[in-house]
Coordinates of C-alpha atoms and ligand atoms in Angstrom, one line a residue:
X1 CA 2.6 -1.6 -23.7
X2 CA 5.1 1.6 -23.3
X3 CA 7.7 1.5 -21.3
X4 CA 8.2 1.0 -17.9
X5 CA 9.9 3.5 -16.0
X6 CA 10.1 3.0 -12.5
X7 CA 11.0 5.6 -9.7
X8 CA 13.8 5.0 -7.1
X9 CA 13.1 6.1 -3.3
X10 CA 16.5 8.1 -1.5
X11 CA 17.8 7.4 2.1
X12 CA 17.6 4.9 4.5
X13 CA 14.4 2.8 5.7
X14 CA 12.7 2.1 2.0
X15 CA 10.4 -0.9 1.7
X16 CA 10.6 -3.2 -1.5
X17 CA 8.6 -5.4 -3.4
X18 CA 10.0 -9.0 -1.7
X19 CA 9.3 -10.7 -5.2
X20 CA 11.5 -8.2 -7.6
X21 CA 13.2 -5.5 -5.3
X22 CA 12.0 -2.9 -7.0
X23 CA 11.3 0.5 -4.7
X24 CA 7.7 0.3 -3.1
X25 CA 7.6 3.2 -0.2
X26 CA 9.8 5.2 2.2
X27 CA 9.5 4.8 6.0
X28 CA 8.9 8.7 6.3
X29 CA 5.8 8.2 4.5
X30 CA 4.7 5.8 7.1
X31 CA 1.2 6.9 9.2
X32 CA 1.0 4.6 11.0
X33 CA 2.1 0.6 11.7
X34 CA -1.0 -0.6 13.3
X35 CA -3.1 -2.2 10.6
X36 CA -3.7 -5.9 9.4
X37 CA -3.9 -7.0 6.0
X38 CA -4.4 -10.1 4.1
X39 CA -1.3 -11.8 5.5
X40 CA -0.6 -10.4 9.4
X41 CA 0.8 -7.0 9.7
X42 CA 0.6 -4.0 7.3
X43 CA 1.3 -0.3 7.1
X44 CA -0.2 3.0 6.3
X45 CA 1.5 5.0 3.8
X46 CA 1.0 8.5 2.3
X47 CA 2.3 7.8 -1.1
X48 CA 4.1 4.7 -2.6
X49 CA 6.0 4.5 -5.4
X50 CA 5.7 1.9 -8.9
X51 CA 2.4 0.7 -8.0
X52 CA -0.5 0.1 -10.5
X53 CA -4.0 0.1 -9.1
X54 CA -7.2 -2.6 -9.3
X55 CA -10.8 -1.3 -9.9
X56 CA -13.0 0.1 -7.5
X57 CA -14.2 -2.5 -5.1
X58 CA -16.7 -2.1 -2.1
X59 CA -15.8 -4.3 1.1
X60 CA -16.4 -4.3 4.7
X61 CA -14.0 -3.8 6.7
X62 CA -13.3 -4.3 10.6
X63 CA -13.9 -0.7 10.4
X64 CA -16.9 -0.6 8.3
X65 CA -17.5 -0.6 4.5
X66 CA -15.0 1.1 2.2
X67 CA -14.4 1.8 -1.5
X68 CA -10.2 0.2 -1.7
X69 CA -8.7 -0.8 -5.1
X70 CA -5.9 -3.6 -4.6
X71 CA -2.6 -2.2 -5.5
X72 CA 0.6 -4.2 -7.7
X73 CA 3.5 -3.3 -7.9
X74 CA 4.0 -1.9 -11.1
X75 CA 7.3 -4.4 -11.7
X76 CA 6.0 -7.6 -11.2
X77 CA 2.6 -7.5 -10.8
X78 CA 2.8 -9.0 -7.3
X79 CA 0.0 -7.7 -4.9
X80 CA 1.1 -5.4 -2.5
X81 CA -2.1 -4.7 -0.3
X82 CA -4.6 -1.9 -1.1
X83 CA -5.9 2.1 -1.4
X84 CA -8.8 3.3 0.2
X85 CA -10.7 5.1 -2.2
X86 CA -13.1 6.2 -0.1
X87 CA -14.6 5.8 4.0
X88 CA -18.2 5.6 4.7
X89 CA -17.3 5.8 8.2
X90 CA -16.6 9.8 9.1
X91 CA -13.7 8.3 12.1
X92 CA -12.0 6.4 9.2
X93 CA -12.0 9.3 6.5
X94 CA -8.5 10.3 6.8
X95 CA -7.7 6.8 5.2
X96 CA -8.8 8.2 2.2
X97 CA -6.2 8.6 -1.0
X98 CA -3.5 6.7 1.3
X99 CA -2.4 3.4 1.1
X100 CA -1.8 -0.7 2.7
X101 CA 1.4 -2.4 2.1
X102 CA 1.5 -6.1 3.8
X103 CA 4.7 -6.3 5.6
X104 CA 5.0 -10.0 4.5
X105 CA 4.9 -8.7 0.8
X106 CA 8.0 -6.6 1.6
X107 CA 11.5 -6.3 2.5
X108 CA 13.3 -3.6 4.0
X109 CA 16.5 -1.7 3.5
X110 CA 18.3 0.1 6.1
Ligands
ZN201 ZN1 7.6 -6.4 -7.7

């Protein structure tokens, strides 16, 4: 085990991990609030911060099959939601590299 060295997020509007607090993802990298995970709504992110990811896993989606890898947060180990690794769907491609956090596994500042 090294160290753990976890990033903080500036301004106003960042989502944490509800468990630990610790510094998940800033509203500006939101793309977009309309998706569903696990546990009721769930967001779109460009990039997120203090995450470790799961392996590759293939599952089918409401929009078709995807590669995702869960993702933790990198504090507490918590589950956050998931990355889509890759879209077999050419419509759902620009999911690809970005990222699901479940609102209900998050609190927000500001
Ligand atoms: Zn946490």
């Amino acid at each position: 085990m090294g160290l753990l060295f976890l990033q903080r997020l500036e301004g106003e509007g960042v989502f944490r991990c509800r468990r630990c607090r610790v510094d998940s993802a800033s509203k500006d990298a939101i793309i977009s609030r309309d998706f569903y995970g696990r546990t009721g709504r769930a967001y779109l992110f460009d990039h997120v911060v203090n995450i470790c990811l799961g392996p590759n896993e293939d599952r089918h989606l409401v929009t078709g099959l995807h590669t995702v890898n869960d993702i933790y947060c990198s504090c507490c180990q918590q589950i956050l939601g998931w990355r889509y690794e890759k879209a077999y769907n050419q419509s759902e491609k620009y999911k690809e590299g970005k990222y699901i956090l479940e609102r209900a596994r998050m609190v927000k500042d500001g």
